[in-house]
Coordinates of C-alpha atoms in Angstrom, one line a residue:
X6 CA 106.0 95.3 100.1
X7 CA 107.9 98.2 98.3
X8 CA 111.3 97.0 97.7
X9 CA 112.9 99.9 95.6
X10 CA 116.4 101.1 96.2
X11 CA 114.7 104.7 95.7
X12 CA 112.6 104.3 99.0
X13 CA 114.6 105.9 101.3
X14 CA 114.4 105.3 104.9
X15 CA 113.5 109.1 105.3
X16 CA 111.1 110.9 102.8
X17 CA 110.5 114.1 101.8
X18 CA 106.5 115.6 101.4
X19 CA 106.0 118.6 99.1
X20 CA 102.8 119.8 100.5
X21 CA 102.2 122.7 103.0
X22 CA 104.3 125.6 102.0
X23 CA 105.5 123.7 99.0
X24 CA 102.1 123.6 98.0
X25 CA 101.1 127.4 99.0
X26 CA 100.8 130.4 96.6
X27 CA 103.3 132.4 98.7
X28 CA 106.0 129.2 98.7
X29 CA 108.7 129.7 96.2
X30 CA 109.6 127.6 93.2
X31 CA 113.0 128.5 94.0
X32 CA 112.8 127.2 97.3
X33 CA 111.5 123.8 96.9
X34 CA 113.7 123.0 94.0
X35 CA 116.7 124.0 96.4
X36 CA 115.7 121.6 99.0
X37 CA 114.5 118.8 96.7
X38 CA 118.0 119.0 95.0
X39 CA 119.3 118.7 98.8
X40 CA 117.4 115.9 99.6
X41 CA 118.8 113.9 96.3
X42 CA 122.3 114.7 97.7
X43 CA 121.5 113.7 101.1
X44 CA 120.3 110.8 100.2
X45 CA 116.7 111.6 100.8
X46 CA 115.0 110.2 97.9
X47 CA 111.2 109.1 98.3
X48 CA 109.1 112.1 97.4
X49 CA 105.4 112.7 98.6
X50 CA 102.7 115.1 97.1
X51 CA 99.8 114.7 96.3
X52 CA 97.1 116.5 93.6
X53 CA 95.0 117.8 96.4
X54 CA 97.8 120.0 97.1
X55 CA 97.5 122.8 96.4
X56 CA 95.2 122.4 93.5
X57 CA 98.2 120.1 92.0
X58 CA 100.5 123.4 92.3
X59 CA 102.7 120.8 94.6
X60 CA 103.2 118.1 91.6
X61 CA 104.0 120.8 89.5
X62 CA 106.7 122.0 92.2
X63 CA 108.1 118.6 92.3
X64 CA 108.0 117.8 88.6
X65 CA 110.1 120.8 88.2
X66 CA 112.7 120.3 90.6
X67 CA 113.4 116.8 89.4
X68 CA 113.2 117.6 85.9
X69 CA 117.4 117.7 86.3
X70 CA 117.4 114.5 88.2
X71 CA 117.5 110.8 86.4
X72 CA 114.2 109.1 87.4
X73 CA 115.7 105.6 88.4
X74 CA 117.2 107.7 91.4
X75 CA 114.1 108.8 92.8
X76 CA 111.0 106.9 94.5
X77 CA 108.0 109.9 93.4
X78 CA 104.7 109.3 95.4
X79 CA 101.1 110.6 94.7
X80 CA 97.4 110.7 95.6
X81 CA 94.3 109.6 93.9
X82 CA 90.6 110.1 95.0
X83 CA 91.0 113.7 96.7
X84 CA 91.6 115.6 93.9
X85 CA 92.3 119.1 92.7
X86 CA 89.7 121.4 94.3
X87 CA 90.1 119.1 97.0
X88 CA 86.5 117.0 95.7
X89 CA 86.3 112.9 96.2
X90 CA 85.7 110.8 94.1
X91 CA 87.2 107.2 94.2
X92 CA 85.3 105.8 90.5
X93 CA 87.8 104.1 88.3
X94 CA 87.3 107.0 85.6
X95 CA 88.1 109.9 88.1
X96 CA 91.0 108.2 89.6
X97 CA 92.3 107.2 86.1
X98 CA 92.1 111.1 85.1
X99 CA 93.6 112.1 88.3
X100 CA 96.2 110.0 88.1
X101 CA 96.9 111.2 84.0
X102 CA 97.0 114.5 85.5
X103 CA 99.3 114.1 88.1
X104 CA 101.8 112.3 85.8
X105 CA 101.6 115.1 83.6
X106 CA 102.2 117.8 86.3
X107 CA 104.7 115.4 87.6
X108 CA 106.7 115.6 84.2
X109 CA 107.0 111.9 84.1
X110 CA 105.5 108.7 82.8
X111 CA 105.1 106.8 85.8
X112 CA 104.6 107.3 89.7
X113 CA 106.4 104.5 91.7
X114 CA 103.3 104.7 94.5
X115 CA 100.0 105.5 94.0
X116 CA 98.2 106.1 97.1
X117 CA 93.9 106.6 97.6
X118 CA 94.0 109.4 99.3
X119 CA 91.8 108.6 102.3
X120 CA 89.2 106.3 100.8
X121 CA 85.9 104.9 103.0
X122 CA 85.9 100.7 103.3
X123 CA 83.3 100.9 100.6
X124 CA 84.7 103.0 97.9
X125 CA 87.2 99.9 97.8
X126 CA 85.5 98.7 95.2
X127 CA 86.3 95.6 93.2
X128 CA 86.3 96.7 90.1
X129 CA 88.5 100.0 91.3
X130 CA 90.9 97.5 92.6
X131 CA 91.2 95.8 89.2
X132 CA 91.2 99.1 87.5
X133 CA 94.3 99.9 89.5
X134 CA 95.8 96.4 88.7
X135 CA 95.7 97.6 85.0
X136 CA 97.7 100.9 85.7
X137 CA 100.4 98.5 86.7
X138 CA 100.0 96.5 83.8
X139 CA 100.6 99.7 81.7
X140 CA 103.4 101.2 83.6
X141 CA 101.3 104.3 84.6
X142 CA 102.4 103.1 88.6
X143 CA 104.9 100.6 90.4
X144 CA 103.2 100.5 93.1
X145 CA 99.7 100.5 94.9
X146 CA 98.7 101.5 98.8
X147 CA 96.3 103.5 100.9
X148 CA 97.0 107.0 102.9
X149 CA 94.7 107.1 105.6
X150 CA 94.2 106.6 109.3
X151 CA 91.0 104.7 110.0
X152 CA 88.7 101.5 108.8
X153 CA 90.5 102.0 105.5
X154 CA 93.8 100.5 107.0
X155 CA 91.8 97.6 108.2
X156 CA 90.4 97.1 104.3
X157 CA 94.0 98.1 103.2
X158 CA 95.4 94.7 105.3
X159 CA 92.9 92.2 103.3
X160 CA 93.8 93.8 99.7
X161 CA 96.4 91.7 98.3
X162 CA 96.6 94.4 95.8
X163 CA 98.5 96.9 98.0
X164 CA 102.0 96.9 98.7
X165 CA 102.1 100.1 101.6
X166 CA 99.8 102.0 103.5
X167 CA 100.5 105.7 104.7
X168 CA 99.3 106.7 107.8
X169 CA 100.3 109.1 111.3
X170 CA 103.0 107.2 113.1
X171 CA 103.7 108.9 116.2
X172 CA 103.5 108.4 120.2
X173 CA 100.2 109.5 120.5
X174 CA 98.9 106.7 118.8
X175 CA 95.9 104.7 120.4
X176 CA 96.5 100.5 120.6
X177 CA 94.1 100.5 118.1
X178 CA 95.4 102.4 115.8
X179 CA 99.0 100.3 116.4
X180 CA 97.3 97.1 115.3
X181 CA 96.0 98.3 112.2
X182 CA 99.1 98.9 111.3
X183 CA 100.5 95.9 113.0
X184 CA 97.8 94.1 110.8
X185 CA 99.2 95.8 107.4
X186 CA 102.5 94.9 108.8
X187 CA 101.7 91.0 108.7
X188 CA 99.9 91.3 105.1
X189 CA 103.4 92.1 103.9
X190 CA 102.8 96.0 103.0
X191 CA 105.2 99.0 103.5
X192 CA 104.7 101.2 106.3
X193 CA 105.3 105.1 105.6
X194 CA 105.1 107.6 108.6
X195 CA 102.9 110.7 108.6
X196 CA 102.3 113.2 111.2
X197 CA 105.1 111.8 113.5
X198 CA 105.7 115.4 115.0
X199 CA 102.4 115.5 116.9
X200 CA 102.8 116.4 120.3
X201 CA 106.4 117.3 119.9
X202 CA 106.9 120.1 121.9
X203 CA 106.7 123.7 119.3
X204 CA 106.8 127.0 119.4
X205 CA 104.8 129.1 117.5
X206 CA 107.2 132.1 115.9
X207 CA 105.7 135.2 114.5
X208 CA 106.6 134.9 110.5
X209 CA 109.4 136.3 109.0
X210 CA 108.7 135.1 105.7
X211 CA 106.7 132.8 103.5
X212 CA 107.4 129.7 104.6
X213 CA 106.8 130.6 108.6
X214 CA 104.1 132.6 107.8
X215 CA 102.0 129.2 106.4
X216 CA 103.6 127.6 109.9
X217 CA 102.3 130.1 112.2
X218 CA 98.8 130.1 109.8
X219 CA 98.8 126.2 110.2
X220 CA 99.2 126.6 113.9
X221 CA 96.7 129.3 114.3
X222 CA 94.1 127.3 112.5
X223 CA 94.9 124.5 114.3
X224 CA 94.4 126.4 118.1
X225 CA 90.7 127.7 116.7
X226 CA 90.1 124.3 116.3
X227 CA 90.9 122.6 119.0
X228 CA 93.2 120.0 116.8
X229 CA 96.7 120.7 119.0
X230 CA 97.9 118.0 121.1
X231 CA 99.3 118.4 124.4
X232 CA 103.0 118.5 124.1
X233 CA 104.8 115.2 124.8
X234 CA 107.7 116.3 125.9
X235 CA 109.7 115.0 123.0
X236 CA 111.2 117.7 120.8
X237 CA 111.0 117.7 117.4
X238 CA 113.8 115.9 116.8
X239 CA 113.2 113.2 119.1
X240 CA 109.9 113.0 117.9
X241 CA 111.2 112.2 114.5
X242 CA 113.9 109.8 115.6
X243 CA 111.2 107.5 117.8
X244 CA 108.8 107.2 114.6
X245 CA 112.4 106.1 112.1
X246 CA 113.2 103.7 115.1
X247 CA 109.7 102.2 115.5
X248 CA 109.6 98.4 114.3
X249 CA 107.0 99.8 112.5
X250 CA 108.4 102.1 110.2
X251 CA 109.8 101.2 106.8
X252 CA 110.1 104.9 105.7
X253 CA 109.1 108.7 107.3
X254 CA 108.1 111.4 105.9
X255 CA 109.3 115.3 106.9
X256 CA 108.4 118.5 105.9
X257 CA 110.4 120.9 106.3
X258 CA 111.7 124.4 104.0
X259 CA 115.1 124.2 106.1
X260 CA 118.2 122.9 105.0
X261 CA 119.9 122.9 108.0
X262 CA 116.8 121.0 109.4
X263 CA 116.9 118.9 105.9
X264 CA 120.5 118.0 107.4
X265 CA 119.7 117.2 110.5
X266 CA 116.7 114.7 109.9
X267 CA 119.0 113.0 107.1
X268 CA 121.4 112.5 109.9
X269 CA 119.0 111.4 112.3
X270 CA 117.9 108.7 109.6
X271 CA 121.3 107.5 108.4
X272 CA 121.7 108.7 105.1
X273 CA 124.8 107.7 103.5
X274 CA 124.5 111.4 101.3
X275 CA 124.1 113.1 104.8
X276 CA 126.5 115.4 106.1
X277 CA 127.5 112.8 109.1
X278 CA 129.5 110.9 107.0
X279 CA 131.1 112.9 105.0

């Protein structure tokens, strides 16, 4: 279990068009600096982002922020290039990398980044026991959304798994996470827009030209879900409510939508309660 005053209830994930080669530096410092004064303080990226272009992004924009206030989250075992490889050595380099990218000499969750049951090795387990040990990470847990939660609920190892959290979720997908839930480990929400009902706007500039891309991409390949009915918003606000949910994480190159979602989550640094 994370317990961090960093880990705020609503994350932010610098990925997508934070991650792209037409996003803007600019642009995801502004919002990160928003999200510190709203209150929005666990950060998500990942090195498989953008061939580690995201970390860099982040590092920057917190390079002006003390580290005690933020909770900084990356990925090991789908690396730059977007290759996998879960041996001790390549996650041991990945995660030197990242922390270097990162501008920082710790992550306070380190996440394998969609591992199979039997890449959880023991002897990658203990090798991640000994980044702790060296302060390299505070924490340990698993990003995924199949048979790895069910591995991630018997390592004693992990304190949080991140995976989709949304209404579209089958019952069995709910009791893995009901089952990492019981072994005492942090649940982050993913993917809780899915099946909110979108609109797909022709682009006006970078950041809604990756959106329209992404949803363009996703129609070819058949990986759109029937709206719910939900909007966005509601969308968002039934994954924060769910008993599940410890902490959410949005994307989003908006700051009036930044605003919104902190509101919707209860920030103290939100606008509502000003």
């Amino acid at each position: 279990m994370i317990d961090s005053p960093a880990f705020s209830r609503l994350g932010f994930g610098v990925t997508g068009p934070h991650a792209s080669i037409i996003g803007s530096n600019t642009k995801t410092r502004e919002l990160v600096h928003a999200c510190v004064a709203h209150g929005v303080t666990l950060f998500d990226t990942g090195p498989a982002y953008g061939a580690g272009r995201a970390e860099t992004r982040l590092g920057e924009a917190l390079r002006e922020v003390p580290r005690d206030k933020v909770f900084v989250c990356t990925k090991a075992g789908m690396h730059a290039g977007r290759f996998r490889d879960f041996s001790p050595g390549a996650v041991e380099m990945s995660l030197k990398d990242s922390l270097e990218r990162l501008k920082t000499d710790h992550v306070d969750l380190l996440l394998l980044h969609g591992p199979a049951p039997e890449e959880l090795t023991d002897k990658l387990i203990r090798h991640l026991e000994a980044f702790k040990v060296r302060g390299m990470i505070r924490h340990l847990g698993i990003c995924g959304r199949g048979p790895e939660l069910e591995a991630a609920a018997r390592i004693s190892a992990m304190d949080a798994v991140m995976a989709p959290l949304n209404s579209e979720l089958t019952t069995q997908e709910i009791e893995r996470l009901e089952n990492c839930k019981k072994a005492g480990q942090s649940i982050i929400g993913i993917e809780v827009m899915k099946g909110a009902a979108k609109s797909a706007r022709i682009p006006l500039n970078a950041s809604s030209a990756w959106y329209f891309a992404r949803h363009i991409k996703q129609v070819a390949l058949g990986r759109t879900a029937p709206p719910s009915g939900r909007s966005p918003q509601e969308a968002l606000s039934w994954a924060l409510d769910h008993p599940l949910s410890d902490s959410v994480i949005s994307l989003t190159t908006s700051l009036t939508h930044l605003d919104a979602n902190a509101r919707l989550a209860g920030l103290e640094g939100s606008a509502s309660s000003a």
